[in-house]
């Protein structure tokens, strides 16, 4: 997933007039990441890059457990040409729902 990067010099402008770029989005996003990291019970500083990668992946592909599972299985199925993976996903999602309700 490619992201386009911009720069905003906050010493001269809070918001770059020509592009509309500002720092609010990145600051807000970083605060969400920090909040999630604080809630982790077993945080390791050397794993910070991995944690932030997972956070960004979940923002795009796995906002719920079911979405995460479906997207992971869809990617595995695409990589390994698994036919009818939707049936497997449906079964695994129902098992996941059952396990979480206990």
PDB file of N, CA and C in Angstrom, residues 71-82:
ATOM      1  N   UNK A  71      -9.635 -11.112   5.493  1.00  0.00           N
ATOM      2  CA  UNK A  71      -8.596 -10.537   4.643  1.00  0.00           C
ATOM      3  C   UNK A  71      -7.311 -11.364   4.638  1.00  0.00           C
ATOM      4  N   UNK A  72      -6.963 -11.922   5.783  1.00  0.00           N
ATOM      5  CA  UNK A  72      -5.781 -12.790   5.822  1.00  0.00           C
ATOM      6  C   UNK A  72      -6.013 -14.023   4.967  1.00  0.00           C
ATOM      7  N   UNK A  73      -7.174 -14.663   5.149  1.00  0.00           N
ATOM      8  CA  UNK A  73      -7.462 -15.876   4.380  1.00  0.00           C
ATOM      9  C   UNK A  73      -7.604 -15.579   2.891  1.00  0.00           C
ATOM     10  N   UNK A  74      -8.174 -14.449   2.546  1.00  0.00           N
ATOM     11  CA  UNK A  74      -8.298 -14.083   1.132  1.00  0.00           C
ATOM     12  C   UNK A  74      -6.915 -13.915   0.509  1.00  0.00           C
ATOM     13  N   UNK A  75      -5.996 -13.298   1.252  1.00  0.00           N
ATOM     14  CA  UNK A  75      -4.644 -13.116   0.729  1.00  0.00           C
ATOM     15  C   UNK A  75      -3.916 -14.447   0.592  1.00  0.00           C
ATOM     16  N   UNK A  76      -4.071 -15.322   1.576  1.00  0.00           N
ATOM     17  CA  UNK A  76      -3.460 -16.656   1.492  1.00  0.00           C
ATOM     18  C   UNK A  76      -4.046 -17.414   0.310  1.00  0.00           C
ATOM     19  N   UNK A  77      -5.370 -17.348   0.153  1.00  0.00           N
ATOM     20  CA  UNK A  77      -6.019 -18.043  -0.962  1.00  0.00           C
ATOM     21  C   UNK A  77      -5.534 -17.511  -2.300  1.00  0.00           C
ATOM     22  N   UNK A  78      -5.341 -16.207  -2.391  1.00  0.00           N
ATOM     23  CA  UNK A  78      -4.857 -15.616  -3.645  1.00  0.00           C
ATOM     24  C   UNK A  78      -3.416 -16.041  -3.925  1.00  0.00           C
ATOM     25  N   UNK A  79      -2.595 -16.116  -2.887  1.00  0.00           N
ATOM     26  CA  UNK A  79      -1.188 -16.489  -3.065  1.00  0.00           C
ATOM     27  C   UNK A  79      -1.017 -17.958  -3.433  1.00  0.00           C
ATOM     28  N   UNK A  80      -1.916 -18.806  -2.908  1.00  0.00           N
ATOM     29  CA  UNK A  80      -1.752 -20.244  -3.101  1.00  0.00           C
ATOM     30  C   UNK A  80      -2.875 -20.877  -3.928  1.00  0.00           C
ATOM     31  N   UNK A  81      -3.689 -20.063  -4.574  1.00  0.00           N
ATOM     32  CA  UNK A  81      -4.769 -20.540  -5.448  1.00  0.00           C
ATOM     33  C   UNK A  81      -5.672 -21.562  -4.760  1.00  0.00           C
ATOM     34  N   UNK A  82      -6.232 -21.188  -3.620  1.00  0.00           N
ATOM     35  CA  UNK A  82      -7.148 -22.064  -2.891  1.00  0.00           C
ATOM     36  C   UNK A  82      -8.556 -21.832  -3.432  1.00  0.00           C
TER      37      UNK A  82
END
